[in-house]
XYZ file of C-alpha atoms in Angstrom:
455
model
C 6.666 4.095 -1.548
C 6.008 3.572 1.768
C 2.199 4.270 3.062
C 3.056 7.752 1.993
C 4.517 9.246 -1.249
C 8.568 9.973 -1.720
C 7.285 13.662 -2.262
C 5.519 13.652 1.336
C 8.512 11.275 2.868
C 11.053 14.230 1.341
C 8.681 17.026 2.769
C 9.262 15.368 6.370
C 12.550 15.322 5.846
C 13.086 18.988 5.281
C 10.847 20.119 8.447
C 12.148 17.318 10.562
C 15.948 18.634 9.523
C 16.715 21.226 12.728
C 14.959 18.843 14.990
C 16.508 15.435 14.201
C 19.748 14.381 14.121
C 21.502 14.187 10.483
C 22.135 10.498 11.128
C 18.666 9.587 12.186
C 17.395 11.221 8.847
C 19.996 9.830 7.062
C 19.122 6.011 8.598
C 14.942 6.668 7.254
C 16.403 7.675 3.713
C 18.119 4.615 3.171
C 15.759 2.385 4.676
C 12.892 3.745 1.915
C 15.364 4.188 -0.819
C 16.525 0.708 -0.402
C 14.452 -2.298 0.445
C 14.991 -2.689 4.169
C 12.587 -3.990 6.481
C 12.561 -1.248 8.501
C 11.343 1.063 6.231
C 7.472 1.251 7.630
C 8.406 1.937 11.486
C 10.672 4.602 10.405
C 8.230 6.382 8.020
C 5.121 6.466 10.969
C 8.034 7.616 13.432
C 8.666 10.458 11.725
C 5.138 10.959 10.333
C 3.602 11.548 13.555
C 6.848 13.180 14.809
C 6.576 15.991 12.164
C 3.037 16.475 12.933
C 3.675 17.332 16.257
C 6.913 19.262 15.562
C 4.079 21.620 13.641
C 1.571 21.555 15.468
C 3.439 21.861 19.033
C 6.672 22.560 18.805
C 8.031 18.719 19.551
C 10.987 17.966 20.805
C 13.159 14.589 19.478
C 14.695 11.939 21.556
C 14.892 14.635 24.359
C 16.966 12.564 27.061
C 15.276 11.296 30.573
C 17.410 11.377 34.033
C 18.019 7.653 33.086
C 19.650 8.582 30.015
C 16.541 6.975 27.363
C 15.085 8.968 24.770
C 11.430 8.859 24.071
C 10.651 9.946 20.245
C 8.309 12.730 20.967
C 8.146 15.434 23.140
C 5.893 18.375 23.863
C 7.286 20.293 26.040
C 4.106 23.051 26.680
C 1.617 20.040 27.101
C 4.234 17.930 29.112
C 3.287 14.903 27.161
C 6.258 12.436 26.096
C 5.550 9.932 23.340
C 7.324 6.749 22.127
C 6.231 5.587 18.792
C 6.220 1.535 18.161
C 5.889 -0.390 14.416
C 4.422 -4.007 14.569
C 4.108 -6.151 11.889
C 2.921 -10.069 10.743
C 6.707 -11.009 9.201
C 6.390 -13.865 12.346
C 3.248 -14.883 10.540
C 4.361 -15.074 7.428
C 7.219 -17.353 8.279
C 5.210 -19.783 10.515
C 2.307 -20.012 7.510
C 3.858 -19.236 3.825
C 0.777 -19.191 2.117
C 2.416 -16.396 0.210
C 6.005 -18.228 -0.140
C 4.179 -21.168 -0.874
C 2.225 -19.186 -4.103
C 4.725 -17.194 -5.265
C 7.414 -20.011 -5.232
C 4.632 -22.157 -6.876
C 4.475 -19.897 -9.695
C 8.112 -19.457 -10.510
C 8.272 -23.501 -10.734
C 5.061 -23.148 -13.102
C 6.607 -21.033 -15.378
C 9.993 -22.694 -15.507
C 8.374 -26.013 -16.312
C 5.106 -26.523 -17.332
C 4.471 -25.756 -21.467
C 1.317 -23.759 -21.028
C 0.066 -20.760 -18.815
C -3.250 -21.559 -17.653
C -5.240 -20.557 -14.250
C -4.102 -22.640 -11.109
C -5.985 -22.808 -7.916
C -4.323 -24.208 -4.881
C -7.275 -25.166 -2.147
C -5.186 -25.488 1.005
C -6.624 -28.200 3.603
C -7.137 -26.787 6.611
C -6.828 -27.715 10.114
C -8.014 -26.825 13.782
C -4.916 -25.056 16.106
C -5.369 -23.682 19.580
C -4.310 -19.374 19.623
C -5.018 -17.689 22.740
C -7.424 -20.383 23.717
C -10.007 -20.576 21.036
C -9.885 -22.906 18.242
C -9.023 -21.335 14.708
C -8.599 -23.086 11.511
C -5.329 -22.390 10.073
C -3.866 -23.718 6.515
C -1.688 -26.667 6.127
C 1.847 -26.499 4.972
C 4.843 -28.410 4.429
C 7.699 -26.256 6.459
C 9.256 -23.267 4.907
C 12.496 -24.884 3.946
C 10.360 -27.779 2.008
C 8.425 -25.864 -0.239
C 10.981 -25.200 -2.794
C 11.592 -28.789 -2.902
C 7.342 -29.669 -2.765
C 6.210 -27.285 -5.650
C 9.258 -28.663 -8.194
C 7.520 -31.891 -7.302
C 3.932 -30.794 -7.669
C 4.485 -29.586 -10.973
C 6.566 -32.153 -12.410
C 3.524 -34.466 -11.552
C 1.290 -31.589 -13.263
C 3.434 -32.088 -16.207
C 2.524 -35.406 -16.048
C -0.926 -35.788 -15.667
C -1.720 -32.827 -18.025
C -0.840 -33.931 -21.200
C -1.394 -30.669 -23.886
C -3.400 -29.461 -21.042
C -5.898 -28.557 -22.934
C -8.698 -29.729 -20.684
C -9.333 -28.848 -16.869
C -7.779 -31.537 -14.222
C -6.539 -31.713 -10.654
C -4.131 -32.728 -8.263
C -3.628 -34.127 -4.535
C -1.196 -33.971 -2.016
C -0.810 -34.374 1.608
C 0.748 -31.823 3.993
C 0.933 -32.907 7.867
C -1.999 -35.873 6.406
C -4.556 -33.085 4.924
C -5.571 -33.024 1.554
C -4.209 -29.794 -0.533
C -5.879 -29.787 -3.692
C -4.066 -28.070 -6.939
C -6.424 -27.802 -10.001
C -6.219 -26.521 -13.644
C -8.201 -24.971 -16.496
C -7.218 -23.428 -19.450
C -7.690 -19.556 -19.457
C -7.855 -17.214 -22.419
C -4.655 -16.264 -24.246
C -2.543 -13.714 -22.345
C -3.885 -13.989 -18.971
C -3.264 -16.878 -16.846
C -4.180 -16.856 -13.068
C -2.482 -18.380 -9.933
C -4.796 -18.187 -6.622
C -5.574 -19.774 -3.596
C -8.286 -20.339 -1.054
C -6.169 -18.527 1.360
C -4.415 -15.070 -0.019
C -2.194 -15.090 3.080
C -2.097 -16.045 6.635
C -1.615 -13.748 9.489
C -4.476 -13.856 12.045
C -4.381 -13.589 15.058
C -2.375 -16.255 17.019
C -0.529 -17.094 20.177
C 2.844 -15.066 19.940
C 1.274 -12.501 18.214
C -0.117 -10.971 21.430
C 2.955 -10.982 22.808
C 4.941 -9.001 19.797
C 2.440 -5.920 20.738
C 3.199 -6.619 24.642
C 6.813 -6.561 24.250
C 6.677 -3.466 22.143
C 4.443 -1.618 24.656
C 7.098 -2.737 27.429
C 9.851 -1.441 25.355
C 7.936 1.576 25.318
C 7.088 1.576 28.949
C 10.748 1.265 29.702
C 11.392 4.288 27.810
C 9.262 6.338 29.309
C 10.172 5.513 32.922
C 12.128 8.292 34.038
C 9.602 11.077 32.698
C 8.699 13.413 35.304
C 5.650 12.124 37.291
C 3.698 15.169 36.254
C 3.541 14.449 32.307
C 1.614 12.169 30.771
C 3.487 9.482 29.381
C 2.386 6.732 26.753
C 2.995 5.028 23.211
C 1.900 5.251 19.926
C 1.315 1.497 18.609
C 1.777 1.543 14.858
C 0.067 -0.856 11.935
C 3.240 -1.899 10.339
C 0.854 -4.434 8.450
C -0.993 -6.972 11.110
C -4.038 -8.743 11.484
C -4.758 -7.338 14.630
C -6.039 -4.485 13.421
C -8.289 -5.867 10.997
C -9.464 -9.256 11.607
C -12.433 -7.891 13.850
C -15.577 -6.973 12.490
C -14.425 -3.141 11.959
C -11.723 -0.897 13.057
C -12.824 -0.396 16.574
C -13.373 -3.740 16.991
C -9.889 -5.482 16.162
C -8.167 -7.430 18.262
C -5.275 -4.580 19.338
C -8.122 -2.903 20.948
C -8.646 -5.085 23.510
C -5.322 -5.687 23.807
C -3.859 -2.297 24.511
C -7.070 -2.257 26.992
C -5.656 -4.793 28.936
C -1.827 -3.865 28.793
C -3.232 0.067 30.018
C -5.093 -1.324 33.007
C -1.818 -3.427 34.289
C 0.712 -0.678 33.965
C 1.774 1.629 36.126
C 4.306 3.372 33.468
C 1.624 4.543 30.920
C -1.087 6.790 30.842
C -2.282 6.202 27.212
C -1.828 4.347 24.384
C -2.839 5.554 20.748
C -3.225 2.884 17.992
C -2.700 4.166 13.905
C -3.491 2.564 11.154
C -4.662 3.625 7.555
C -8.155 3.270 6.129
C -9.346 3.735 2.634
C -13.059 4.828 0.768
C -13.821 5.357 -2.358
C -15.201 8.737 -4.112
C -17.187 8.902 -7.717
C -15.389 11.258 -9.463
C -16.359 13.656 -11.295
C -18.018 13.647 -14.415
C -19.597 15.664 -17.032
C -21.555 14.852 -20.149
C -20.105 12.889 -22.155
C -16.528 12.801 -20.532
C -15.312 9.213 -20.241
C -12.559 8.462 -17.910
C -9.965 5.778 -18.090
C -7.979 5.942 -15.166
C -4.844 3.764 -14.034
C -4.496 1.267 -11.487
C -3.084 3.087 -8.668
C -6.310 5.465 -9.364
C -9.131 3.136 -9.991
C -11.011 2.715 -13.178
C -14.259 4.657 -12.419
C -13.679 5.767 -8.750
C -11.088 7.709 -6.291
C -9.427 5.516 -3.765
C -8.612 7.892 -0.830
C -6.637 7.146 2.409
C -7.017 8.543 6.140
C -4.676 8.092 8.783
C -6.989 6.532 11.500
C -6.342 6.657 15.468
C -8.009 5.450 18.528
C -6.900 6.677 22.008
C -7.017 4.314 24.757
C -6.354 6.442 27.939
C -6.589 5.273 31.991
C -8.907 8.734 32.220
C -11.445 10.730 30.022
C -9.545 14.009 30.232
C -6.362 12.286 29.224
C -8.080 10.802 26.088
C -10.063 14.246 25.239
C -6.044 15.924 25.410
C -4.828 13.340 22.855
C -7.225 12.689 20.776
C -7.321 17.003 20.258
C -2.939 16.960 20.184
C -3.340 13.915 17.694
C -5.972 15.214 15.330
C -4.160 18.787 15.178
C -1.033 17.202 14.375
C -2.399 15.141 11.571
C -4.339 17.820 10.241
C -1.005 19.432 8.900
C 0.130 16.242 7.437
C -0.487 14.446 3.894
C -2.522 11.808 3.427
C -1.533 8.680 2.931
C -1.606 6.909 -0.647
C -1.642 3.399 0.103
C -2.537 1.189 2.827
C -0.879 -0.818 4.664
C -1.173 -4.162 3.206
C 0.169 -2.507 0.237
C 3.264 -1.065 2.006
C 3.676 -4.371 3.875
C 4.248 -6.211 0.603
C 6.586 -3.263 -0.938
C 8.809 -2.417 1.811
C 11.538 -5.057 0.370
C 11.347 -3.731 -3.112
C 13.221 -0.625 -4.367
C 12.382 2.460 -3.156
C 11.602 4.098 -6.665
C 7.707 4.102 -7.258
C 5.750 3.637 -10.215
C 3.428 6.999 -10.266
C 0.435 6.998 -12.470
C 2.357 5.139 -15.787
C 0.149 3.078 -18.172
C -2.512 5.303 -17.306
C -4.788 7.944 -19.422
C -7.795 9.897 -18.910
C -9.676 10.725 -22.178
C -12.323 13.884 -21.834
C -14.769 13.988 -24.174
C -13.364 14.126 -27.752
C -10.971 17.216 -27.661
C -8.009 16.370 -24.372
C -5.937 13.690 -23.115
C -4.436 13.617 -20.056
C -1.105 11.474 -19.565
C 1.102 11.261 -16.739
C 3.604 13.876 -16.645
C 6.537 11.260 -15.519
C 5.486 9.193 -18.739
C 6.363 11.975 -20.582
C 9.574 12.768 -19.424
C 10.633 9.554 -20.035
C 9.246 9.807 -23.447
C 11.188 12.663 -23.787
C 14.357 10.863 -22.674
C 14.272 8.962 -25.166
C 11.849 6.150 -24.342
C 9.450 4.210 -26.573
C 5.865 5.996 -26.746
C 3.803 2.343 -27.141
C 5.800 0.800 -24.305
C 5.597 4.307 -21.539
C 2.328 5.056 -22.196
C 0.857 1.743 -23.117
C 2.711 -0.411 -21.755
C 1.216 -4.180 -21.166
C -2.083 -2.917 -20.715
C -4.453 -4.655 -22.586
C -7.495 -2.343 -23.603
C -9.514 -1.777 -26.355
C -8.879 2.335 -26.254
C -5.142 2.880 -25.826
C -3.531 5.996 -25.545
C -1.462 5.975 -28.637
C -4.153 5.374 -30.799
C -6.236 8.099 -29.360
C -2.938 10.723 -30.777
C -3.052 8.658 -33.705
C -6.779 9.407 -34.385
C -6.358 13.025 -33.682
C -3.336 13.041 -36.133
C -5.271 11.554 -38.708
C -8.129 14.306 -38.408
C -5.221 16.697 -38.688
C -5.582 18.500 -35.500
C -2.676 19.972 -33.703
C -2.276 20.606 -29.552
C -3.824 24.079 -28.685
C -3.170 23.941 -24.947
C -1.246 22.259 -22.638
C -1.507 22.136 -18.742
C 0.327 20.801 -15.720
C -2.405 19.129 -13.367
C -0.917 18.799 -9.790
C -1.126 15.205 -9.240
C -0.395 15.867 -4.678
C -0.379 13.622 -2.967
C 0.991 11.015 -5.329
C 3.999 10.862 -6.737
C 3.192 12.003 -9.995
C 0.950 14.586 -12.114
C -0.750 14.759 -14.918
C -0.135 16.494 -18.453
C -3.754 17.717 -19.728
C -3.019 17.861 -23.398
C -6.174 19.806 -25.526
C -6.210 19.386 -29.304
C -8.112 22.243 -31.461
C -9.929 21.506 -34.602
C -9.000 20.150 -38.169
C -5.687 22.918 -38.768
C -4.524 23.019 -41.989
C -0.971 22.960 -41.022
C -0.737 19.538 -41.105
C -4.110 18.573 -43.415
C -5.303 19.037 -46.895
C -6.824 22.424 -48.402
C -10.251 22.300 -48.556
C -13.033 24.527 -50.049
C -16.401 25.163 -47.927
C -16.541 24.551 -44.130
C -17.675 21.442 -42.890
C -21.567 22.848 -42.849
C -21.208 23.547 -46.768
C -20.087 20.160 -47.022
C -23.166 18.210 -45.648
C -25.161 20.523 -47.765
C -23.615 19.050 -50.560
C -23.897 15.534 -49.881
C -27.595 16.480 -49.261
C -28.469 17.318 -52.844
């Protein structure tokens, strides 16, 4: 799953199929199915390319005199559109906070006897990036840390004895103190985190990876007919420049693309998309109680917006995007994750997880489960381990059937709830009242009985 669900990502498919070339299409399937890095710019190429194939008729790849091929075309707005991915995986090489954490752990649990929480408080230290001074986290280099965490936690090893009490650790990257400390946690969950989650800000180099893709974009559009307007769509492929200022229109790509638009002579505008997300109460009714799974939120709705600014050289050319871009996007599907999330995934299988391990109780008569849970129950997989999974809650699905089971009601109703967009649904299963099918004979209704225990 990449920003958008496989169900969506399919849907493209299909609409994009008389417009796009069968090896183009067949390129974006692999690259979600299987973990490729390419997987994001590929997904908002043809995102925004099936938009406009709706909305306008588009065009793909239609060729210039020069013999390039801009993405998108719209041939009864003479507009002509190349679509550009950026992304941190620079960053993440030059400062491995994340490397450094994950490769951490692994030694951790190879090694140390107990699971408890670890905290890693990188030092930090002052670096020039585009001429300001920003503090950045010191690290050994990328090639060392396997080598530096074995170490680190052989000397944890040492030093913490049955580690039942909390202690701490120093070492010295570049000549500034990191410092790695324990405590011991409660059975069953053990922690591993750090002062800095990752690394990517902004930082010289970075400009220049959205530069050179607005040159390569530039270059692209260079034989369009002088009439059209020409320009790029700059793409959050998962990048602090879009959100390490102090909100969206703020970030740094803002004033970037400013800058790049009011030196070129190529471009006329220059859209910038990223994903935001906000968060819904939903809805609730006496005394319904909701337990929801991760990818829904215990207790609210996540919800996701493609977002878009248009940076244009005139006001009429930014009033004509801005109006082609939002009626493209209108006949789109959201998106169900952000960006950061799609970031991390797009090297893991393609394959994703829907809502499993998750349940919705209403009041004391339904249960809703996912319907992909199901069907692997139904497959043959184990009940506790589908529905249930590791989840570790004092209300768990199975014993909510067992209860019901035990009161000797059976299912009265079942229902498929359309789960769009995600890439699952749910099954809304409603249990009637004591049946005795599958419970005792009794004589006198419930009311008769409380009578009887009155006298």
């Amino acid at each position: 799953m990449l920003i958008f669900s496989r169900r969506t990502i399919q849907k493209l498919i299909d609409t994009a199929g008389s417009r796009v070339a069968r090896t183009h299409l067949e390129r974006l399937a692999t690259n979600v199915d299987r973990h490729k890095r390419s997987g994001i710019p590929d997904v908002w190429e043809i995102y925004l390319l099936v938009g406009h194939i709706l909305a306008h008729g588009a065009e793909h790849e239609r060729p210039l005199r020069d013999g390039k091929k801009p993405d998108i075309h719209l041939p009864r707005h003479q507009v002509y559109t190349d679509v550009k991915t950026i992304s941190d995986d620079n960053a993440h090489n030059v400062y491995p906070v994340n490397f450094f954490v994950d490769t951490f752990m692994d030694q951790v649990a190879r090694r140390l006897p107990v699971l408890g929480d670890f905290h890693i408080d990188f030092g930090s230290k002052l670096e020039m990036m585009d001429g300001q001074s920003t503090y950045v986290p010191a690290l050994p280099d990328k090639s060392e840390i396997s080598r530096v965490t074995k170490d680190i936690v052989i000397e944890l090893r040492r030093l913490g004895g049955d580690f039942s009490a909390p202690f701490a650790h120093e070492v010295q990257f570049g000549g500034v103190t990191t410092r790695v400390s324990f405590k011991p946690s409660r059975p069953g969950f053990p922690l591993i985190g750090s002062n800095y989650t990752s690394f990517t800000t902004l930082r010289s180099g970075e400009r220049s990876v959205a530069t050179r893709a607005l040159d390569e974009g530039s270059d692209q559009l260079a034989s369009a007919p002088e009439e059209s307007l020409k320009g790029v769509y700059l793409c959050d492929g998962g990048t602090d420049l879009w959100t390490k200022g102090t909100s969206y229109r703020t970030s740094p790509i803002h004033g970037i693309a400013r800058d790049y638009l009011s030196k070129s002579s190529k471009l006329d505008f220059i859209a910038l998309f990223t994903v935001q997300e906000s968060y819904e109460a939903p809805e609730r009714s006496g005394s319904q109680f909701v337990l929801l799974p991760p990818s829904l939120l215990a207790g609210q709705k996540r919800r996701y917006i493609v977002s878009y600014d248009v940076i244009a050289k005139t006001t009429s050319t930014r009033d004509q995007i801005e109006g082609l871009v939002r009626e493209a996007l209108s006949l789109l599907d959201p998106p169900v994750q952000n960006i950061g999330s799609a970031y991390a995934n797009r090297m893991r299988v393609g394959s994703s997880i829907g809502f499993r391990n998750g349940m919705a109780t209403y009041g004391e008569n339904m249960i809703r489960i996912p319907a992909r849970s199901l069907g692997e129950i139904l497959a043959g997989g184990s009940a506790a381990e589908v529905l249930d999974g590791a989840v570790n809650s004092p209300l768990r699905v199975l014993d909510m059937f067992a209860r019901f089971h035990r009161e000797g009601r059976t299912i009265k109703k079942i229902e498929l709830v359309d789960g769009h967009p995600q890439d699952d649904d749910w099954i809304d299963i409603t249990f009637g009242p004591r049946d005795p099918a599958v419970s005792p004979l009794r004589v006198g209704t419930d009311k008769d009985d409380a009578a009887d225990g009155g006298r």
